[in-house]
Amino acid sequence: MAKILLEMRNITKTFPGVKALDNVNLQVEEGEIHALVGENGAGKSTLMNVLSGIYPHGTYEGDIVYNGQVCKFSNIKDSEKLGIVIIHQELALVPEMTIGENMYLGNERGHKFAIDWNTTYAEADKYLKMVNLEENSKVQVKTIGTGKQQLVEIAKALAKQAKLLILDEPTSSLNEEDSRALLDLMLGFKKQGMTMIIISHKLNEVAYVADKITVIRDGTTIETIDNRGPEPVSEERIIKGMVGREMTNRFPRREGVKIGDIMMEVDHWTVHHPLYPERKVVDDVSINVRKGEVVGIYGLMGAGRTELGMSIFGQSYGVNFSGELKIDGKPVKMKKSVTDAIKHRIAYVTEDRKGNGLILSQSIKVNTSLANLSSLAKMGVIDQDKEYAVAEEYRDKLRTKTPSVEQLVGNLSGGNQQKVLLAKWMFAEPDIMILDEPTRGIDVGAKYEIYCIINDLAAQGKCVIMISSELPEVLGMSDRIYIMNEGRMVGEMKASEATQENIMALILQSGRGA
């Protein structure tokens, strides 16, 4: 019988007004990959923050038993000393520092008065090889892509002699190729005897990599599913545990769709990189979108999708613009200004809700009104009652789970944060909504609710452009699909005629070397 490496017994954690964990139990065997799944706000990350000492002993009830010993961690350093290392969803790397400096930040090699840089970089290179990353540890982190940065975080964990590695949404910002490479790396570590806990909303990846799957719902443990049979557990089986019911259709039907005339056209649109002006990030792109239509834009990481969306939105990304933007058939001479884009009824819902979309330290009320404050102000003074009423209206409309609109956005789950971000831009009353990765990092139940909101926007006659790296999502939600690769638009097709195979074939055939 396999040894139980970790046991969390009757863990209860309460925040003001909310019981985040209610007698949660978890057992992890030595040498296994154990997945934690559940809807946003179910308590998965909270449980791992308890385990890693981010929430210290005394702030929760229950026991952590690791390697047969009851542990009372005061901070994250205490858990790391025993080999418990957590990698958070938001990468904790300093862009201006080298890979080696990042890997040993707070864990420096040398003595009290001097860092031994030769040892630092030699050891860093050794751990980089272990994660199959062929980069010199002396290069700056900002010069490498997101997939490689994720591998740096894992190498950093290995440098701390990790025995139990916790990965919170490790593939949320990776493309399919990088995601599969990371999952295969985890399977390789398992063969070497490492124990891992993975939190993920990508259920196909969970089924691929996990030996056991523990489902948490509303702060309690629902079940643990054994995934070591000849066939991986189905996504439908996991979803039933997560949401408490069968979900027969991931994408809501849009009834009575009425697609109107073209509202927005982008002709021969070219944008250059802000730091490297000689490089085109959007190359002679032409697209259009009609009233009541959901247009999907799909491409692999680095295809230029986000750059296209941001550049249309008040030229908020890039330099040396050329091409023409038309709204209702009339050319728009837009200044390089987000305010100007809002005046032209264009909204852009960023993929980075925590960094660029929301002010986490402010309330739902404040965040909801941000993009349209002028409608709530008289002689420069905001009407607080109106602001509160607007926030309440959108909380009800989008079914945001919160006890009050005075709640800080940083305390909400990812799905509810996404709803606040949508509310912010819906309140600006746009005609054209550009949604960049609108369901990134949120669970299957919250995704369905976001999809319903997108359908409602289209039913109101809005133009919706949905940028996504999830191909099933693009196929399930779009009326028409554009395919991007290396900054260029390489294909367009009706969703009814599109398949994963013909979309990927277009991308592969359109490579620069093809």
Coordinates of C-alpha atoms in Angstrom, one line a residue:
M1 CA 0.0 0.0 0.0
A2 CA 1.3 3.4 -1.0
K3 CA 2.5 5.7 1.8
I4 CA 0.3 8.7 2.7
L5 CA 2.7 11.7 2.4
L6 CA 0.1 14.4 3.2
E7 CA -3.1 14.5 5.1
M8 CA -5.2 17.6 5.7
R9 CA -7.8 16.9 8.4
N10 CA -11.0 18.9 9.0
I11 CA -9.5 22.2 7.6
T12 CA -11.9 25.1 8.3
K13 CA -11.0 28.6 7.2
T14 CA -13.1 31.7 7.7
F15 CA -12.8 35.2 6.2
P16 CA -15.1 38.1 7.4
G17 CA -18.6 37.0 6.5
V18 CA -17.5 33.9 4.5
K19 CA -16.6 30.4 5.4
A20 CA -14.1 29.5 2.6
L21 CA -13.3 26.0 3.9
D22 CA -15.6 23.8 6.0
N23 CA -14.1 20.6 7.4
V24 CA -12.1 19.8 4.2
N25 CA -10.2 16.6 4.1
L26 CA -7.4 15.6 1.7
Q27 CA -5.1 12.7 1.4
V28 CA -2.2 12.6 -1.0
E29 CA 0.0 9.5 -1.6
E30 CA 3.7 9.7 -2.1
G31 CA 4.7 9.8 -5.7
E32 CA 1.3 10.6 -7.2
I33 CA -0.2 13.5 -9.1
H34 CA -3.3 14.6 -7.2
A35 CA -5.7 17.1 -8.9
L36 CA -7.9 19.6 -7.1
V37 CA -10.9 20.7 -9.1
G38 CA -14.0 22.8 -8.3
E39 CA -15.8 26.0 -9.4
N40 CA -14.3 29.4 -8.8
G41 CA -14.6 30.2 -5.1
A42 CA -14.9 26.5 -4.1
G43 CA -11.8 26.9 -1.9
K44 CA -9.0 25.1 -3.8
S45 CA -6.4 27.9 -3.7
T46 CA -7.4 28.7 -0.1
L47 CA -6.7 25.1 0.9
M48 CA -3.3 25.2 -0.8
N49 CA -2.5 28.6 0.9
V50 CA -3.2 26.9 4.3
L51 CA -0.9 24.0 3.4
S52 CA 2.0 26.2 2.3
G53 CA 1.8 28.5 5.3
I54 CA 0.6 31.6 3.5
Y55 CA -2.3 31.4 5.9
P56 CA -0.3 30.5 9.1
H57 CA -1.3 28.1 11.8
G58 CA -3.8 29.7 14.1
T59 CA -5.8 31.4 11.3
Y60 CA -7.6 28.1 10.5
E61 CA -8.9 25.0 12.3
G62 CA -7.8 21.5 11.6
D63 CA -4.5 19.6 11.2
I64 CA -1.8 19.3 8.5
V65 CA 0.0 16.0 8.7
Y66 CA 3.1 15.8 6.5
N67 CA 5.4 12.8 6.4
G68 CA 3.7 11.5 9.6
Q69 CA 4.3 14.8 11.5
V70 CA 1.7 17.4 12.5
C71 CA 2.9 20.7 11.0
K72 CA 2.2 24.2 12.3
F73 CA 3.6 26.5 9.6
S74 CA 4.0 30.2 10.6
N75 CA 4.9 31.2 7.0
I76 CA 5.9 30.0 3.6
K77 CA 9.5 29.5 4.6
D78 CA 8.5 26.9 7.1
S79 CA 6.8 24.8 4.5
E80 CA 9.6 25.2 2.0
K81 CA 12.1 23.9 4.6
L82 CA 10.2 20.6 4.4
G83 CA 10.1 20.6 0.6
I84 CA 6.5 21.8 0.1
V85 CA 6.7 24.4 -2.7
I86 CA 3.8 26.3 -4.3
I87 CA 3.8 27.9 -7.7
H88 CA 1.0 30.4 -8.0
Q89 CA -1.1 31.1 -11.1
E90 CA 0.3 34.6 -11.4
L91 CA 4.1 34.1 -12.0
A92 CA 6.2 35.7 -9.3
L93 CA 9.2 36.6 -11.4
V94 CA 11.0 40.0 -11.7
P95 CA 11.2 40.8 -15.4
E96 CA 14.3 43.0 -15.2
M97 CA 16.3 40.3 -13.4
T98 CA 18.1 37.3 -14.9
I99 CA 16.7 33.8 -14.8
G100 CA 19.4 32.8 -12.3
E101 CA 18.7 35.8 -10.1
N102 CA 15.0 35.0 -10.0
M103 CA 15.6 31.4 -9.2
Y104 CA 17.6 32.2 -6.1
L105 CA 15.9 35.4 -5.0
G106 CA 15.5 34.9 -1.2
N107 CA 17.5 31.7 -1.4
E108 CA 20.8 33.2 -2.4
R109 CA 24.0 31.2 -2.9
G110 CA 27.1 32.4 -1.0
H111 CA 27.5 33.8 2.5
K112 CA 26.0 36.7 4.4
F113 CA 28.1 39.4 2.9
A114 CA 28.5 38.3 -0.7
I115 CA 26.6 36.2 -3.3
D116 CA 28.5 33.5 -5.1
W117 CA 27.4 34.3 -8.7
N118 CA 29.4 31.4 -10.3
T119 CA 27.6 28.9 -8.1
T120 CA 24.3 30.6 -8.6
Y121 CA 24.4 30.5 -12.4
A122 CA 26.0 27.0 -12.5
E123 CA 23.2 25.6 -10.3
A124 CA 20.5 27.5 -12.2
D125 CA 21.7 26.0 -15.5
K126 CA 21.6 22.5 -13.9
Y127 CA 17.9 22.9 -12.9
L128 CA 17.0 24.5 -16.2
K129 CA 18.2 21.3 -17.9
M130 CA 16.0 19.3 -15.6
V131 CA 12.9 21.1 -16.9
N132 CA 14.1 20.9 -20.5
L133 CA 14.6 24.6 -20.8
E134 CA 17.5 25.5 -23.2
E135 CA 18.1 29.0 -22.0
N136 CA 21.2 30.6 -20.5
S137 CA 20.4 31.5 -16.8
K138 CA 22.1 34.9 -17.4
V139 CA 19.4 36.2 -19.7
Q140 CA 16.7 38.5 -18.4
V141 CA 13.3 37.0 -17.7
K142 CA 11.5 39.6 -19.8
T143 CA 13.2 38.3 -22.9
I144 CA 11.6 34.8 -22.8
G145 CA 8.0 33.8 -23.4
T146 CA 5.3 32.9 -20.9
G147 CA 5.7 29.1 -21.4
K148 CA 9.4 29.4 -20.6
Q149 CA 8.7 31.6 -17.6
Q150 CA 6.5 28.8 -16.3
L151 CA 9.4 26.4 -16.6
V152 CA 11.7 28.9 -14.8
E153 CA 9.2 28.8 -11.9
I154 CA 9.3 25.0 -11.8
A155 CA 13.2 25.1 -11.9
K156 CA 13.1 27.6 -9.1
A157 CA 10.9 25.1 -7.1
L158 CA 13.4 22.3 -7.8
A159 CA 16.2 24.5 -6.6
K160 CA 14.4 24.6 -3.2
Q161 CA 14.5 20.8 -3.1
A162 CA 10.8 20.4 -3.6
K163 CA 9.3 17.0 -2.5
L164 CA 5.7 18.1 -2.8
L165 CA 5.1 20.5 -5.6
I166 CA 1.8 22.5 -5.8
L167 CA 0.9 24.0 -9.2
D168 CA -2.0 26.4 -9.3
E169 CA -3.4 26.7 -12.8
P170 CA 0.1 26.1 -14.4
T171 CA -1.2 26.0 -18.0
S172 CA -3.8 28.9 -17.8
S173 CA -1.7 31.2 -20.0
L174 CA 0.0 28.6 -22.2
N175 CA -0.9 27.4 -25.7
E176 CA -1.7 23.7 -26.3
E177 CA 1.8 22.7 -27.3
D178 CA 3.4 24.3 -24.2
S179 CA 0.7 22.9 -22.0
R180 CA 1.2 19.4 -23.2
A181 CA 5.0 19.7 -22.8
L182 CA 4.5 20.9 -19.2
L183 CA 2.1 18.0 -18.4
D184 CA 4.6 15.5 -19.8
L185 CA 7.3 17.1 -17.7
M186 CA 5.1 16.5 -14.6
L187 CA 4.7 12.9 -15.6
G188 CA 8.5 12.6 -15.9
F189 CA 8.9 14.0 -12.4
K190 CA 6.4 11.5 -11.1
K191 CA 8.5 8.7 -12.5
Q192 CA 11.4 10.1 -10.4
G193 CA 9.3 9.9 -7.3
M194 CA 8.1 13.5 -6.9
T195 CA 4.6 14.1 -5.5
M196 CA 2.5 16.9 -7.0
I197 CA -0.8 18.6 -6.5
I198 CA -2.3 20.4 -9.5
I199 CA -5.2 22.9 -9.5
S200 CA -6.7 23.3 -13.0
H201 CA -9.9 24.2 -14.7
K202 CA -8.8 22.4 -17.9
L203 CA -10.5 19.1 -17.3
N204 CA -8.9 17.3 -20.3
E205 CA -5.5 18.0 -18.8
V206 CA -6.6 16.8 -15.3
A207 CA -7.8 13.5 -16.8
Y208 CA -4.5 13.2 -18.7
V209 CA -2.1 13.8 -15.9
A210 CA -3.8 13.0 -12.5
D211 CA -3.8 9.7 -10.6
K212 CA -6.6 11.0 -8.3
I213 CA -9.0 13.9 -8.5
T214 CA -10.5 15.5 -5.4
V215 CA -13.6 17.7 -6.0
I216 CA -14.3 20.6 -3.8
R217 CA -17.6 22.4 -3.9
D218 CA -18.7 25.4 -1.7
G219 CA -15.8 24.9 0.6
T220 CA -16.4 21.2 1.3
T221 CA -14.9 18.0 0.0
I222 CA -17.3 16.2 -2.3
E223 CA -15.4 13.2 -3.4
T224 CA -12.1 11.8 -4.6
I225 CA -12.1 10.0 -8.0
D226 CA -9.5 7.4 -8.8
N227 CA -8.1 8.0 -12.3
R228 CA -5.8 5.1 -12.5
G229 CA -8.0 2.8 -14.6
P230 CA -7.4 1.7 -18.2
E231 CA -9.5 4.7 -19.5
P232 CA -9.1 8.2 -18.1
V233 CA -12.2 9.6 -16.3
S234 CA -14.5 11.6 -18.5
E235 CA -14.8 15.3 -18.3
E236 CA -18.6 14.9 -17.8
R237 CA -18.0 12.8 -14.7
I238 CA -15.7 15.5 -13.2
I239 CA -18.2 18.3 -14.0
K240 CA -21.0 16.4 -12.3
G241 CA -19.0 16.4 -9.1
M242 CA -18.0 20.1 -9.5
V243 CA -21.5 21.6 -10.2
G244 CA -23.7 18.9 -8.6
R245 CA -25.5 18.2 -11.9
E246 CA -25.1 16.9 -15.4
M247 CA -24.1 19.5 -18.0
T248 CA -25.2 18.2 -21.4
N249 CA -24.3 21.3 -23.3
R250 CA -21.2 23.4 -22.6
F251 CA -22.3 26.3 -24.9
P252 CA -25.8 27.8 -24.6
R253 CA -27.9 28.0 -27.7
R254 CA -28.7 31.4 -29.1
E255 CA -32.3 31.6 -30.0
G256 CA -33.7 33.8 -32.7
V257 CA -30.4 35.2 -33.9
K258 CA -30.7 38.2 -36.1
I259 CA -27.4 39.3 -37.7
G260 CA -27.6 42.8 -39.2
D261 CA -25.5 45.0 -41.3
I262 CA -21.7 45.5 -40.9
M263 CA -21.0 47.9 -38.1
M264 CA -17.2 47.8 -37.9
E265 CA -14.6 47.3 -40.5
V266 CA -10.8 47.2 -40.2
D267 CA -9.0 47.5 -43.5
H268 CA -5.3 46.8 -44.2
W269 CA -4.5 47.3 -40.5
T270 CA -0.8 47.2 -39.6
V271 CA 0.8 47.8 -36.2
H272 CA 4.4 47.7 -35.2
H273 CA 6.0 46.5 -31.9
P274 CA 6.4 49.4 -29.4
L275 CA 9.9 48.4 -28.4
Y276 CA 11.1 47.0 -31.8
P277 CA 9.4 49.3 -34.3
E278 CA 10.9 47.4 -37.3
R279 CA 8.8 44.4 -36.3
K280 CA 5.1 44.1 -37.4
V281 CA 2.9 42.5 -34.8
V282 CA -0.3 43.0 -36.9
D283 CA 0.4 42.7 -40.6
D284 CA -2.2 44.0 -43.2
V285 CA -5.2 42.6 -41.4
S286 CA -8.8 43.2 -42.7
I287 CA -11.9 42.1 -40.7
N288 CA -15.5 43.1 -40.2
V289 CA -18.2 42.4 -37.7
R290 CA -22.0 42.8 -38.0
K291 CA -24.7 43.9 -35.5
G292 CA -25.8 40.9 -33.4
E293 CA -22.8 38.8 -34.5
V294 CA -20.2 37.0 -32.4
V295 CA -17.0 36.8 -34.4
G296 CA -14.2 34.6 -33.0
I297 CA -10.5 35.3 -33.5
Y298 CA -8.4 32.2 -33.0
G299 CA -4.6 31.7 -33.2
L300 CA -1.8 30.2 -31.3
M301 CA 0.2 32.1 -28.7
G302 CA 2.0 35.1 -30.4
A303 CA -0.4 35.1 -33.4
G304 CA -1.1 38.8 -32.8
R305 CA -4.7 38.5 -31.6
T306 CA -4.4 40.6 -28.4
E307 CA -2.3 43.2 -30.3
L308 CA -5.0 43.5 -32.9
G309 CA -7.7 44.0 -30.3
M310 CA -5.8 46.5 -28.2
S311 CA -4.7 48.5 -31.3
I312 CA -8.3 48.8 -32.5
F313 CA -9.2 50.0 -28.9
G314 CA -7.8 53.6 -29.1
Q315 CA -4.4 52.4 -30.4
S316 CA -3.6 51.3 -26.8
Y317 CA -0.9 49.0 -28.1
G318 CA 1.8 49.5 -30.7
V319 CA 3.4 52.2 -32.9
N320 CA 3.5 53.2 -36.6
F321 CA -0.2 52.4 -37.3
S322 CA -1.6 52.2 -40.8
G323 CA -4.9 51.1 -42.3
E324 CA -8.4 52.3 -41.8
L325 CA -11.1 51.8 -39.2
K326 CA -14.8 52.3 -40.2
I327 CA -17.9 52.4 -38.0
D328 CA -21.2 52.3 -39.7
G329 CA -19.4 52.7 -43.0
K330 CA -17.7 56.0 -42.0
P331 CA -13.9 56.3 -41.5
V332 CA -13.0 57.0 -37.9
K333 CA -9.9 59.1 -37.2
M334 CA -9.3 57.9 -33.8
K335 CA -6.7 59.5 -31.6
K336 CA -4.3 57.4 -29.7
S337 CA -6.6 57.4 -26.7
V338 CA -8.8 54.9 -24.8
T339 CA -11.2 57.8 -24.0
D340 CA -11.6 58.3 -27.8
A341 CA -12.4 54.6 -28.3
I342 CA -15.1 54.7 -25.6
K343 CA -16.6 57.8 -27.2
H344 CA -16.9 55.8 -30.4
R345 CA -18.7 53.0 -28.4
I346 CA -15.8 50.5 -28.5
A347 CA -15.0 48.5 -25.4
Y348 CA -12.0 46.1 -24.8
V349 CA -12.2 43.5 -22.0
T350 CA -8.6 42.7 -21.3
E351 CA -7.3 39.1 -20.9
D352 CA -5.4 40.4 -17.8
R353 CA -8.2 41.2 -15.4
K354 CA -6.0 41.4 -12.3
G355 CA -3.2 43.5 -13.9
N356 CA -5.0 45.8 -16.3
G357 CA -8.7 45.3 -16.0
L358 CA -9.6 45.8 -12.4
I359 CA -8.4 47.7 -9.3
L360 CA -8.3 44.8 -6.8
S361 CA -8.0 47.0 -3.8
Q362 CA -11.3 48.8 -4.6
S363 CA -14.9 47.8 -4.3
I364 CA -17.2 46.2 -6.9
K365 CA -19.1 49.5 -6.9
V366 CA -16.0 51.6 -7.8
N367 CA -14.8 49.1 -10.5
T368 CA -18.2 48.9 -12.2
S369 CA -18.4 52.7 -12.7
L370 CA -14.8 53.3 -13.9
A371 CA -15.4 53.3 -17.6
N372 CA -18.4 55.7 -17.5
L373 CA -17.9 58.0 -14.5
S374 CA -19.0 61.1 -16.4
S375 CA -22.6 59.7 -16.5
L376 CA -22.7 59.6 -12.7
A377 CA -21.1 63.0 -12.0
K378 CA -22.4 66.5 -11.7
M379 CA -20.0 69.3 -11.8
G380 CA -17.2 66.8 -11.3
V381 CA -18.7 65.2 -8.2
I382 CA -19.8 61.6 -8.3
D383 CA -23.3 60.8 -7.2
Q384 CA -22.6 58.0 -4.7
D385 CA -26.2 56.8 -4.6
K386 CA -26.3 56.5 -8.4
E387 CA -23.0 54.7 -8.4
Y388 CA -24.3 52.2 -5.8
A389 CA -27.5 51.7 -7.8
V390 CA -25.6 51.0 -11.0
A391 CA -23.4 48.4 -9.3
E392 CA -26.4 46.7 -7.8
E393 CA -28.1 46.6 -11.2
Y394 CA -25.2 44.9 -12.8
R395 CA -24.6 42.5 -9.8
D396 CA -28.2 41.3 -10.3
K397 CA -28.0 41.3 -14.1
L398 CA -24.8 39.2 -14.2
R399 CA -25.6 37.2 -11.1
T400 CA -22.3 38.1 -9.4
K401 CA -21.9 36.2 -6.2
T402 CA -21.1 38.7 -3.4
P403 CA -22.7 39.8 -0.2
S404 CA -22.4 43.4 -1.1
V405 CA -21.2 45.7 -3.9
E406 CA -18.9 47.3 -1.3
Q407 CA -16.9 44.0 -1.3
L408 CA -13.3 44.4 -2.5
V409 CA -12.8 42.9 -6.0
G410 CA -9.6 41.2 -4.8
N411 CA -11.7 39.0 -2.5
L412 CA -13.8 37.6 -5.3
S413 CA -13.3 34.4 -7.2
G414 CA -12.0 34.5 -10.7
G415 CA -15.4 34.0 -12.3
N416 CA -17.0 36.8 -10.3
Q417 CA -14.0 39.1 -11.0
Q418 CA -14.7 38.5 -14.7
K419 CA -18.3 39.4 -14.3
V420 CA -17.3 42.7 -12.6
L421 CA -14.9 43.4 -15.5
L422 CA -17.8 42.7 -18.0
A423 CA -20.1 45.0 -16.0
K424 CA -17.6 47.8 -16.1
W425 CA -17.6 47.8 -19.9
M426 CA -21.3 47.0 -20.3
F427 CA -22.1 50.1 -18.2
A428 CA -20.1 52.2 -20.7
E429 CA -22.9 51.2 -23.2
P430 CA -20.6 50.1 -26.1
D431 CA -21.9 49.0 -29.5
I432 CA -18.7 47.0 -30.2
M433 CA -17.3 44.6 -27.5
I434 CA -13.8 43.1 -27.9
L435 CA -13.5 40.3 -25.4
D436 CA -10.0 39.0 -25.0
E437 CA -9.9 35.5 -23.4
P438 CA -13.2 36.2 -21.6
T439 CA -13.2 32.8 -19.7
R440 CA -9.5 32.4 -18.9
G441 CA -8.9 30.8 -15.5
I442 CA -12.5 30.3 -14.6
D443 CA -14.4 27.1 -14.1
V444 CA -16.9 25.3 -16.3
G445 CA -20.0 26.6 -14.5
A446 CA -18.8 30.3 -14.5
K447 CA -17.8 29.9 -18.2
Y448 CA -21.4 28.9 -19.1
E449 CA -22.7 32.0 -17.3
I450 CA -20.2 34.2 -19.3
Y451 CA -21.3 32.6 -22.5
C452 CA -24.9 33.4 -21.7
I453 CA -23.9 37.1 -21.1
I454 CA -22.1 37.1 -24.5
N455 CA -25.3 35.7 -26.2
D456 CA -27.4 38.4 -24.5
L457 CA -25.0 41.1 -25.8
A458 CA -25.4 39.8 -29.3
A459 CA -29.2 39.6 -28.9
Q460 CA -29.2 43.3 -28.0
G461 CA -27.6 44.0 -31.4
K462 CA -24.1 44.5 -30.1
C463 CA -21.0 43.5 -32.2
V464 CA -19.0 40.9 -30.2
I465 CA -15.4 40.0 -31.1
M466 CA -14.2 37.1 -29.0
I467 CA -10.5 36.4 -28.9
S468 CA -9.7 33.0 -27.5
S469 CA -6.9 30.4 -27.4
E470 CA -9.5 27.7 -26.6
L471 CA -10.6 26.2 -29.9
P472 CA -13.7 24.4 -28.6
E473 CA -14.9 27.8 -27.2
V474 CA -14.4 29.6 -30.5
L475 CA -16.3 26.8 -32.4
G476 CA -19.1 26.7 -29.8
M477 CA -19.7 30.4 -29.5
S478 CA -18.9 32.1 -32.8
D479 CA -21.1 32.8 -35.9
R480 CA -18.0 33.4 -37.9
I481 CA -14.3 32.7 -37.2
Y482 CA -11.1 34.5 -38.3
I483 CA -7.8 32.6 -38.0
M484 CA -4.5 34.5 -37.2
N485 CA -1.0 33.4 -37.5
E486 CA 2.3 35.4 -37.1
G487 CA 0.4 38.7 -37.2
R488 CA -1.5 37.9 -40.4
M489 CA -5.1 36.9 -41.0
V490 CA -4.8 33.5 -42.7
G491 CA -8.4 32.4 -42.9
E492 CA -12.1 33.1 -42.4
M493 CA -15.0 30.6 -42.2
K494 CA -18.5 30.2 -40.9
A495 CA -18.5 28.4 -37.6
S496 CA -21.0 25.9 -39.1
E497 CA -18.3 24.9 -41.6
A498 CA -15.3 25.0 -39.2
T499 CA -13.6 22.1 -37.4
Q500 CA -10.6 21.9 -35.2
E501 CA -8.8 20.0 -38.0
N502 CA -9.3 22.6 -40.8
I503 CA -8.5 25.5 -38.5
M504 CA -5.2 24.0 -37.4
A505 CA -4.4 23.0 -41.0
L506 CA -4.8 26.6 -42.0
I507 CA -2.4 27.7 -39.3
L508 CA 0.2 25.1 -40.1
Q509 CA 0.1 25.8 -43.9
S510 CA 0.4 29.5 -43.3
G511 CA 3.8 29.5 -41.4
R512 CA 6.5 31.8 -42.7
G513 CA 8.5 28.9 -43.8
A514 CA 5.6 27.1 -45.5

